[in-house]
Amino acid sequence: GNLPDWNMPSLVTMRLEINELTGSPPNWNMPNLREMYLYNNDFTGNIPNWNMPDLLYMMIFNNQLDGSLPDWNMPSLEAMRLEMNNLNGNLPNWNMPSLREMYLQNNDLTGNIPNWNLPNLAYMILSDNHLNGNLPDWNMPSLVTMRLDKNELTGNIPSTWNLPDLLSMNLNGNQFEGDLPSSWENLPSLAFLFLDNNQFSGTLPSWENLDLLTISNNELCGILPENSPAVTVVIGGNSFLCPQPYWCGYSYYYNSCGTCFSSPDGCCEGQFYNSSSNECVFECSGSFYEDEITRTCELCDVSCLTCDGSAATDCLSCSSPNFLQNSECVGVCSGPFYGDVNSRTCELCDASCLTCDGPTFNDCLSCDITTFLQSRECVGICSGSFYGDVISRTCELCDASCLTCDGPEFEDCLSCNNPLFLQDNNGCVDTCVGSFYEDVNSRTCEMCDASCLTCDGPTPNDCLSCDIPTFLQSRECVEICSGSFYEDVISRTCELCDASCLTCDGPTDGNCLSCDTPTFLQGSKGCVDSCVGSFYGDENTRNCELCDASCLTCDGPTDDNCLSCDTPTFLQNNECVHTCSQNNFGDTLSHICIPCDATCKSCVGPSNFDCSSCVEDLLFFSGECLNECPSGYITQQGYCAKITFEAPELTLENISIFGNNPLIQESLCAPGTFDDACIISGVHVQTNMTIEMKYSISLSCSAGDIPKTSYPQEFYFIGEIISSRDITSNEPLDEQETLQQLRSDSEEFLYSADSVLNNYYQYATTIMNIFIENNYQSICTQQTMIQEETLTDLSLELFPLGSLPQFTCDLGSYPSWTAQNPAEAQNIHRCICGSFDICYNNFNLENKICHPIQCNNEQNPSSYLELHLETEYGYFSNQDVSDIGDAIILFIGQSFPSSHVRIFNVTGNVILSFDIADIDEEGNDVALNIIYKALFLGSLDIGFPIEKVIFHGFDNNTAIIPSLLQTNQPLPPQRPISTKIPTPLISISPLNPQKLEFFVPSTAPSGAEIIVQQPNPDLIAISDTEFVVSEIIDVRLLDPYEELGGSVEICFREPKVESCLGFLDETLHPPEW
């Protein structure tokens, strides 16, 4: 049947080859068509003047088309195959700069060949037509094959052709004349030249690269050049000097008379001797040739059937299974030739074949570099599911997924088999990916509408998913969902609202934006049947609107629409009031105004005990309305008034102390001495004393309108004091003087000890208040008067006063004891400071009594440490002092190798003071700071328990006590040091260590990370921080292989101070930030 007049502006490929289509091809509107395959059909009529600027391949050969060729303007056309039709008329002067293949053979074309400007033309096949006239002066630098044979062309061949790539030229069967151009000697690629059956004259040029030359049936003359041809020459039917079709030999030539020299004996002139038949013959027959020199019939080479010389290359015919090619019998024909089994010659293949096994275009075995072998035919473009392999020059099968392709892989598909679809770079796929859909007509993946992310069709209503900022609703991508749908930003779809919502912005009932009757919208609660809290349902807006500010709940917007009230108001007549009307009270539970009891004028509750004022003729008393006041109360303006008094204030008038004679209780030993080793330092005396304390008060009474009246009273308190004192004089005791000292001690103690006097005062106040509470009514009514109250059950014991600030040795007992125990006296016992001069000057005991430096009077240095030990002074020897010094210098010597400890004072209760000598003042400060921290942490053991350590220096004296050495105790308060505060990198609150920010140093290796660990309070406490805060963390920069220090700071921001720390380097002693 005929083809329709299609309007397919987007069509790219049309493949209708090898069918039984008839009629004329329509003048289609297909501006994007790139490939047209209509060959092997039954088309007739003219070819339309198509407007197809992008057409690459036009394949309409082997049809019955007639008429002239249109003057096409096809700048992209690469292959034109119109051979084997009935086309007629002249050839147009086409503008086809991209054309590489022109196949117009076997038509009825006439007229001259145009001087085409076809720079890329490689194959020009115009044979078997009726073309005439002279050939143009072509400039075709890409031409490889020229076939103009079997036409009616005339004239001379142009000598200025520019055909550098010409490989094969066939001018056979025309009417060309004149000399062959000498410029053909300069065609470097020419290998096959067919000039026979023309009227060429003159001599042959000297070719060096020809493989095949046919020049028979021309008017060529002269002598064949010695170097022509290289392979095969067909020269019959010309006017060369020697008779045709053979030469006399390589050594002899024919003369101008046509006779040969050197005839053999026994035979006539012109005869040859055949030795096999022993006769003279004019022609040698069979497998013999005429030897013109010997005038004999010589046997051909064994490969020849007949020949004209002795060599294997002189054959004229061949026997089976060989074929004659270039005067040689070969088993297989080479080049573009095939073996003809009838003539036993190698015949030229069809011009389209590179090699073949028959004469037609369907007998090809291989193809040249511009065509591909498919079904024994060399085609410019492979048909069907085949592609052209440029290596093998064959049409190879496409990947199974492809309908057509241009390579072997699935990515090389050009069209796809059902049910697959072609998608760029993905080949033929089951399902199109990305923003493409499956077009079942073209079997291609086509682009979705710009509004869709994915789709199943080309329109905006074919969307399957959407991209930001749109959402899928009813297969369309919209920016805002309509109706009862909301925008789901995860799925990018319009999802149905909760059933309770009219509109919404999320899936739950808490995402409602509006509601439908009968519900109301209330914030995150969604659509509710009834509004809760201080809201009412507005029938117009379907929203829960806020009640008036005075209402707790309501049923309308005004202050008289209240249904309930909140503190401090109460509901009365649908309004919330601060004060209920008369005869009503505000119930604090229900917040409603409730009527009072009938006896109450005002009240705070519903019963007769809740009155706050009374109706006329009743008296108010303790929430009741009575007819008369109870006992102890008087009537005052409608209420019962109680008699009251003001608590009195005590005033201490005087203190008197009376004492007895003192008694000696015991002797006193110097600290560190006891029992038989006692160094008598004095005695302990004691006495009992009586104390009398006088207080006065003034009691004020009032009741109702009765004026306030004051009543003065006095109280006396008598108690006992036990007073004692340590006396250290070596003189005899004076009893009165000692008693006076004890009385003075007691008075001084009482008047200087607020806590003691306060105990007396509190005791007296308690006794007085009990008495007045029991008697105030009679006092205020002047029925009872207090004259005096004496209390004797108050006593006080004063412990020994004076803590032995300076003691002297008992010089009488000590030497006798040391004489009996010289070793113990040297290492254990000594006097305390103040007795040194006496001990030393009188007995010359020196180290046996006093430490040589314990009472050093040197001026203290600017910085030093003071150790308070828990050791008894009497047991603290010279060796102990030396051992402490050795322990300290052993510890600090790692950092200060040339230093030593200078102990310059050892005093009572073992208070040892020292600094570090032989270094400068700054070094001394650093060394003492290190020792101070080490003692604090317990990392320095001096061999004795420490009571406390005092650091003198660094602007302030700082003390630490042993309790701080326990790791479960809080850190000590902030203490300043002389280190300069570094510039802060980040800031945090010390109360929120979890909010620290850290930065890995740029120099840290790849993979390093910051690890936050629990603090080590011991290390923090001794580190050189500017401030020690109550909460801190230990930060490490952790590498997969090692721990690293780094330039990271941690900063703590306090109210007026910003302090920063770096990394705590625990490899130093002590650790440093």
CSV table of C-alpha atoms in Angstrom, one decimal, residues 16 54-55 96 107 225 351 396 418 555 593 630 670 726 806 811 827 913 942 972 1043 1070:
chain,number,residue,atom,x,y,z
A,16,LEU,CA,10.4,0.9,6.3
A,54,ASP,CA,19.2,17.2,9.5
A,55,LEU,CA,18.9,14.1,7.3
A,96,MET,CA,25.7,18.9,0.3
A,107,ASN,CA,19.4,4.5,-13.6
A,225,PRO,CA,57.1,1.0,-20.1
A,351,ALA,CA,32.3,-2.0,-6.9
A,396,GLU,CA,27.4,-7.0,14.2
A,418,ASN,CA,9.2,-3.8,23.3
A,555,ASP,CA,-20.1,31.6,76.6
A,593,CYS,CA,-20.6,34.2,95.7
A,630,PRO,CA,-17.5,35.5,127.4
A,670,ALA,CA,56.6,21.2,129.4
A,726,ASP,CA,48.0,27.6,135.1
A,806,GLN,CA,56.1,31.4,127.3
A,811,LEU,CA,66.5,23.6,135.7
A,827,ASN,CA,66.9,12.7,120.4
A,913,SER,CA,59.4,27.2,108.3
A,942,ILE,CA,57.7,14.1,104.3
A,972,PRO,CA,39.4,25.0,97.3
A,1043,GLU,CA,47.6,11.4,72.4
A,1070,PRO,CA,53.9,19.2,88.2
